[in-house]
Amino acid sequence: MVKWTIIFLLLAILAAMYGFGGLAEGASEVAKAFCFIFLGMVIFSLFMNFKRI
C-alpha cells in the first residue's frame, strides 16, 4: 500500500513539473486516498493486536 502511495505521489510531482495539472491533481488525490487507507489499516491492525494481548 505504501508502495502505491509513493508511486502516485511521484507521478503527481512529475506531472506537475511537466505542466499536466489535471493529471497531477488526480494522481495526488489517489496518493492521498491510499495514504489514508494505509493509515487506517495500520491503526486497525495495532488495535486488533493489543486487543488480543
PDB file of N, CA and C in Angstrom:
ATOM      1  N   MET A   1       0.830  -1.193   0.000  1.00  0.00           N
ATOM      2  CA  MET A   1       0.000   0.000   0.000  1.00  0.00           C
ATOM      3  C   MET A   1       0.876   1.259   0.000  1.00  0.00           C
ATOM      4  N   VAL A   2       1.930   1.236   0.797  1.00  0.00           N
ATOM      5  CA  VAL A   2       2.833   2.390   0.829  1.00  0.00           C
ATOM      6  C   VAL A   2       3.527   2.543  -0.522  1.00  0.00           C
ATOM      7  N   LYS A   3       3.817   1.417  -1.163  1.00  0.00           N
ATOM      8  CA  LYS A   3       4.454   1.456  -2.486  1.00  0.00           C
ATOM      9  C   LYS A   3       3.576   2.197  -3.487  1.00  0.00           C
ATOM     10  N   TRP A   4       2.278   1.918  -3.487  1.00  0.00           N
ATOM     11  CA  TRP A   4       1.363   2.588  -4.408  1.00  0.00           C
ATOM     12  C   TRP A   4       1.243   4.073  -4.083  1.00  0.00           C
ATOM     13  N   THR A   5       1.253   4.411  -2.798  1.00  0.00           N
ATOM     14  CA  THR A   5       1.184   5.816  -2.402  1.00  0.00           C
ATOM     15  C   THR A   5       2.387   6.574  -2.938  1.00  0.00           C
ATOM     16  N   ILE A   6       3.566   6.003  -2.790  1.00  0.00           N
ATOM     17  CA  ILE A   6       4.784   6.661  -3.270  1.00  0.00           C
ATOM     18  C   ILE A   6       4.779   6.772  -4.792  1.00  0.00           C
ATOM     19  N   ILE A   7       4.318   5.735  -5.481  1.00  0.00           N
ATOM     20  CA  ILE A   7       4.265   5.773  -6.945  1.00  0.00           C
ATOM     21  C   ILE A   7       3.348   6.896  -7.422  1.00  0.00           C
ATOM     22  N   PHE A   8       2.154   7.007  -6.847  1.00  0.00           N
ATOM     23  CA  PHE A   8       1.232   8.053  -7.289  1.00  0.00           C
ATOM     24  C   PHE A   8       1.706   9.442  -6.873  1.00  0.00           C
ATOM     25  N   LEU A   9       2.405   9.545  -5.745  1.00  0.00           N
ATOM     26  CA  LEU A   9       2.968  10.830  -5.341  1.00  0.00           C
ATOM     27  C   LEU A   9       4.046  11.276  -6.322  1.00  0.00           C
ATOM     28  N   LEU A  10       4.920  10.357  -6.716  1.00  0.00           N
ATOM     29  CA  LEU A  10       5.942  10.689  -7.703  1.00  0.00           C
ATOM     30  C   LEU A  10       5.331  11.022  -9.057  1.00  0.00           C
ATOM     31  N   LEU A  11       4.284  10.300  -9.433  1.00  0.00           N
ATOM     32  CA  LEU A  11       3.585  10.602 -10.680  1.00  0.00           C
ATOM     33  C   LEU A  11       2.989  12.006 -10.640  1.00  0.00           C
ATOM     34  N   ALA A  12       2.426  12.394  -9.514  1.00  0.00           N
ATOM     35  CA  ALA A  12       1.846  13.726  -9.376  1.00  0.00           C
ATOM     36  C   ALA A  12       2.922  14.800  -9.465  1.00  0.00           C
ATOM     37  N   ILE A  13       4.070  14.572  -8.845  1.00  0.00           N
ATOM     38  CA  ILE A  13       5.153  15.552  -8.895  1.00  0.00           C
ATOM     39  C   ILE A  13       5.679  15.699 -10.318  1.00  0.00           C
ATOM     40  N   LEU A  14       5.890  14.567 -10.997  1.00  0.00           N
ATOM     41  CA  LEU A  14       6.375  14.635 -12.374  1.00  0.00           C
ATOM     42  C   LEU A  14       5.363  15.300 -13.304  1.00  0.00           C
ATOM     43  N   ALA A  15       4.096  14.989 -13.136  1.00  0.00           N
ATOM     44  CA  ALA A  15       3.065  15.591 -13.982  1.00  0.00           C
ATOM     45  C   ALA A  15       2.974  17.094 -13.738  1.00  0.00           C
ATOM     46  N   ALA A  16       3.136  17.508 -12.500  1.00  0.00           N
ATOM     47  CA  ALA A  16       3.102  18.942 -12.195  1.00  0.00           C
ATOM     48  C   ALA A  16       4.312  19.654 -12.802  1.00  0.00           C
ATOM     49  N   MET A  17       5.463  18.988 -12.788  1.00  0.00           N
ATOM     50  CA  MET A  17       6.663  19.601 -13.361  1.00  0.00           C
ATOM     51  C   MET A  17       6.529  19.807 -14.860  1.00  0.00           C
ATOM     52  N   TYR A  18       5.854  18.902 -15.539  1.00  0.00           N
ATOM     53  CA  TYR A  18       5.710  18.998 -16.981  1.00  0.00           C
ATOM     54  C   TYR A  18       4.431  19.702 -17.428  1.00  0.00           C
ATOM     55  N   GLY A  19       3.672  20.238 -16.480  1.00  0.00           N
ATOM     56  CA  GLY A  19       2.531  21.070 -16.830  1.00  0.00           C
ATOM     57  C   GLY A  19       1.211  20.348 -17.017  1.00  0.00           C
ATOM     58  N   PHE A  20       1.118  19.097 -16.626  1.00  0.00           N
ATOM     59  CA  PHE A  20      -0.140  18.361 -16.730  1.00  0.00           C
ATOM     60  C   PHE A  20      -0.897  18.517 -15.409  1.00  0.00           C
ATOM     61  N   GLY A  21      -1.570  19.655 -15.242  1.00  0.00           N
ATOM     62  CA  GLY A  21      -2.226  19.972 -13.976  1.00  0.00           C
ATOM     63  C   GLY A  21      -3.332  19.008 -13.589  1.00  0.00           C
ATOM     64  N   GLY A  22      -4.157  18.620 -14.556  1.00  0.00           N
ATOM     65  CA  GLY A  22      -5.267  17.707 -14.261  1.00  0.00           C
ATOM     66  C   GLY A  22      -4.777  16.333 -13.836  1.00  0.00           C
ATOM     67  N   LEU A  23      -3.766  15.836 -14.518  1.00  0.00           N
ATOM     68  CA  LEU A  23      -3.200  14.535 -14.173  1.00  0.00           C
ATOM     69  C   LEU A  23      -2.525  14.591 -12.807  1.00  0.00           C
ATOM     70  N   ALA A  24      -1.837  15.692 -12.530  1.00  0.00           N
ATOM     71  CA  ALA A  24      -1.167  15.840 -11.237  1.00  0.00           C
ATOM     72  C   ALA A  24      -2.187  15.884 -10.102  1.00  0.00           C
ATOM     73  N   GLU A  25      -3.285  16.578 -10.323  1.00  0.00           N
ATOM     74  CA  GLU A  25      -4.327  16.655  -9.292  1.00  0.00           C
ATOM     75  C   GLU A  25      -4.950  15.284  -9.035  1.00  0.00           C
ATOM     76  N   GLY A  26      -5.222  14.559 -10.087  1.00  0.00           N
ATOM     77  CA  GLY A  26      -5.800  13.225  -9.934  1.00  0.00           C
ATOM     78  C   GLY A  26      -4.858  12.263  -9.230  1.00  0.00           C
ATOM     79  N   ALA A  27      -3.593  12.285  -9.613  1.00  0.00           N
ATOM     80  CA  ALA A  27      -2.611  11.387  -9.000  1.00  0.00           C
ATOM     81  C   ALA A  27      -2.399  11.735  -7.531  1.00  0.00           C
ATOM     82  N   SER A  28      -2.415  13.014  -7.203  1.00  0.00           N
ATOM     83  CA  SER A  28      -2.230  13.389  -5.796  1.00  0.00           C
ATOM     84  C   SER A  28      -3.441  12.977  -4.958  1.00  0.00           C
ATOM     85  N   GLU A  29      -4.633  13.036  -5.527  1.00  0.00           N
ATOM     86  CA  GLU A  29      -5.822  12.587  -4.798  1.00  0.00           C
ATOM     87  C   GLU A  29      -5.785  11.082  -4.551  1.00  0.00           C
ATOM     88  N   VAL A  30      -5.331  10.320  -5.545  1.00  0.00           N
ATOM     89  CA  VAL A  30      -5.216   8.876  -5.379  1.00  0.00           C
ATOM     90  C   VAL A  30      -4.160   8.550  -4.323  1.00  0.00           C
ATOM     91  N   ALA A  31      -3.032   9.256  -4.363  1.00  0.00           N
ATOM     92  CA  ALA A  31      -1.977   9.036  -3.370  1.00  0.00           C
ATOM     93  C   ALA A  31      -2.476   9.361  -1.969  1.00  0.00           C
ATOM     94  N   LYS A  32      -3.246  10.431  -1.848  1.00  0.00           N
ATOM     95  CA  LYS A  32      -3.795  10.805  -0.541  1.00  0.00           C
ATOM     96  C   LYS A  32      -4.776   9.744  -0.039  1.00  0.00           C
ATOM     97  N   ALA A  33      -5.609   9.230  -0.931  1.00  0.00           N
ATOM     98  CA  ALA A  33      -6.570   8.201  -0.536  1.00  0.00           C
ATOM     99  C   ALA A  33      -5.854   6.931  -0.086  1.00  0.00           C
ATOM    100  N   PHE A  34      -4.832   6.511  -0.852  1.00  0.00           N
ATOM    101  CA  PHE A  34      -4.062   5.328  -0.458  1.00  0.00           C
ATOM    102  C   PHE A  34      -3.377   5.535   0.886  1.00  0.00           C
ATOM    103  N   CYS A  35      -2.883   6.728   1.114  1.00  0.00           N
ATOM    104  CA  CYS A  35      -2.215   7.030   2.384  1.00  0.00           C
ATOM    105  C   CYS A  35      -3.190   6.886   3.549  1.00  0.00           C
ATOM    106  N   PHE A  36      -4.395   7.422   3.414  1.00  0.00           N
ATOM    107  CA  PHE A  36      -5.385   7.316   4.493  1.00  0.00           C
ATOM    108  C   PHE A  36      -5.850   5.874   4.689  1.00  0.00           C
ATOM    109  N   ILE A  37      -5.993   5.133   3.606  1.00  0.00           N
ATOM    110  CA  ILE A  37      -6.368   3.720   3.720  1.00  0.00           C
ATOM    111  C   ILE A  37      -5.273   2.952   4.452  1.00  0.00           C
ATOM    112  N   PHE A  38      -4.010   3.216   4.090  1.00  0.00           N
ATOM    113  CA  PHE A  38      -2.891   2.555   4.744  1.00  0.00           C
ATOM    114  C   PHE A  38      -2.857   2.892   6.237  1.00  0.00           C
ATOM    115  N   LEU A  39      -3.015   4.156   6.576  1.00  0.00           N
ATOM    116  CA  LEU A  39      -3.010   4.547   7.991  1.00  0.00           C
ATOM    117  C   LEU A  39      -4.159   3.892   8.749  1.00  0.00           C
ATOM    118  N   GLY A  40      -5.319   3.812   8.129  1.00  0.00           N
ATOM    119  CA  GLY A  40      -6.454   3.146   8.760  1.00  0.00           C
ATOM    120  C   GLY A  40      -6.176   1.672   9.007  1.00  0.00           C
ATOM    121  N   MET A  41      -5.547   1.019   8.041  1.00  0.00           N
ATOM    122  CA  MET A  41      -5.210  -0.395   8.207  1.00  0.00           C
ATOM    123  C   MET A  41      -4.168  -0.596   9.303  1.00  0.00           C
ATOM    124  N   VAL A  42      -3.201   0.318   9.419  1.00  0.00           N
ATOM    125  CA  VAL A  42      -2.191   0.221  10.481  1.00  0.00           C
ATOM    126  C   VAL A  42      -2.841   0.382  11.843  1.00  0.00           C
ATOM    127  N   ILE A  43      -3.704   1.381  11.990  1.00  0.00           N
ATOM    128  CA  ILE A  43      -4.375   1.611  13.270  1.00  0.00           C
ATOM    129  C   ILE A  43      -5.258   0.429  13.632  1.00  0.00           C
ATOM    130  N   PHE A  44      -5.998  -0.103  12.663  1.00  0.00           N
ATOM    131  CA  PHE A  44      -6.845  -1.264  12.916  1.00  0.00           C
ATOM    132  C   PHE A  44      -6.009  -2.475  13.327  1.00  0.00           C
ATOM    133  N   SER A  45      -4.890  -2.675  12.638  1.00  0.00           N
ATOM    134  CA  SER A  45      -4.015  -3.802  12.960  1.00  0.00           C
ATOM    135  C   SER A  45      -3.433  -3.672  14.363  1.00  0.00           C
ATOM    136  N   LEU A  46      -3.000  -2.480  14.730  1.00  0.00           N
ATOM    137  CA  LEU A  46      -2.474  -2.266  16.080  1.00  0.00           C
ATOM    138  C   LEU A  46      -3.555  -2.482  17.129  1.00  0.00           C
ATOM    139  N   PHE A  47      -4.750  -2.001  16.858  1.00  0.00           N
ATOM    140  CA  PHE A  47      -5.859  -2.176  17.795  1.00  0.00           C
ATOM    141  C   PHE A  47      -6.174  -3.653  17.989  1.00  0.00           C
ATOM    142  N   MET A  48      -6.223  -4.414  16.907  1.00  0.00           N
ATOM    143  CA  MET A  48      -6.525  -5.840  16.998  1.00  0.00           C
ATOM    144  C   MET A  48      -5.409  -6.605  17.710  1.00  0.00           C
ATOM    145  N   ASN A  49      -4.160  -6.160  17.513  1.00  0.00           N
ATOM    146  CA  ASN A  49      -3.036  -6.811  18.182  1.00  0.00           C
ATOM    147  C   ASN A  49      -3.081  -6.554  19.686  1.00  0.00           C
ATOM    148  N   PHE A  50      -3.382  -5.323  20.098  1.00  0.00           N
ATOM    149  CA  PHE A  50      -3.462  -5.010  21.530  1.00  0.00           C
ATOM    150  C   PHE A  50      -4.673  -5.671  22.171  1.00  0.00           C
ATOM    151  N   LYS A  51      -5.724  -5.835  21.390  1.00  0.00           N
ATOM    152  CA  LYS A  51      -6.936  -6.474  21.913  1.00  0.00           C
ATOM    153  C   LYS A  51      -6.681  -7.957  22.214  1.00  0.00           C
ATOM    154  N   ARG A  52      -5.833  -8.592  21.413  1.00  0.00           N
ATOM    155  CA  ARG A  52      -5.531  -9.996  21.569  1.00  0.00           C
ATOM    156  C   ARG A  52      -4.656 -10.248  22.808  1.00  0.00           C
ATOM    157  N   ILE A  53      -3.834  -9.294  23.189  1.00  0.00           N
ATOM    158  CA  ILE A  53      -2.898  -9.478  24.312  1.00  0.00           C
ATOM    159  C   ILE A  53      -3.608  -9.446  25.642  1.00  0.00           C
TER     160      ILE A  53
END
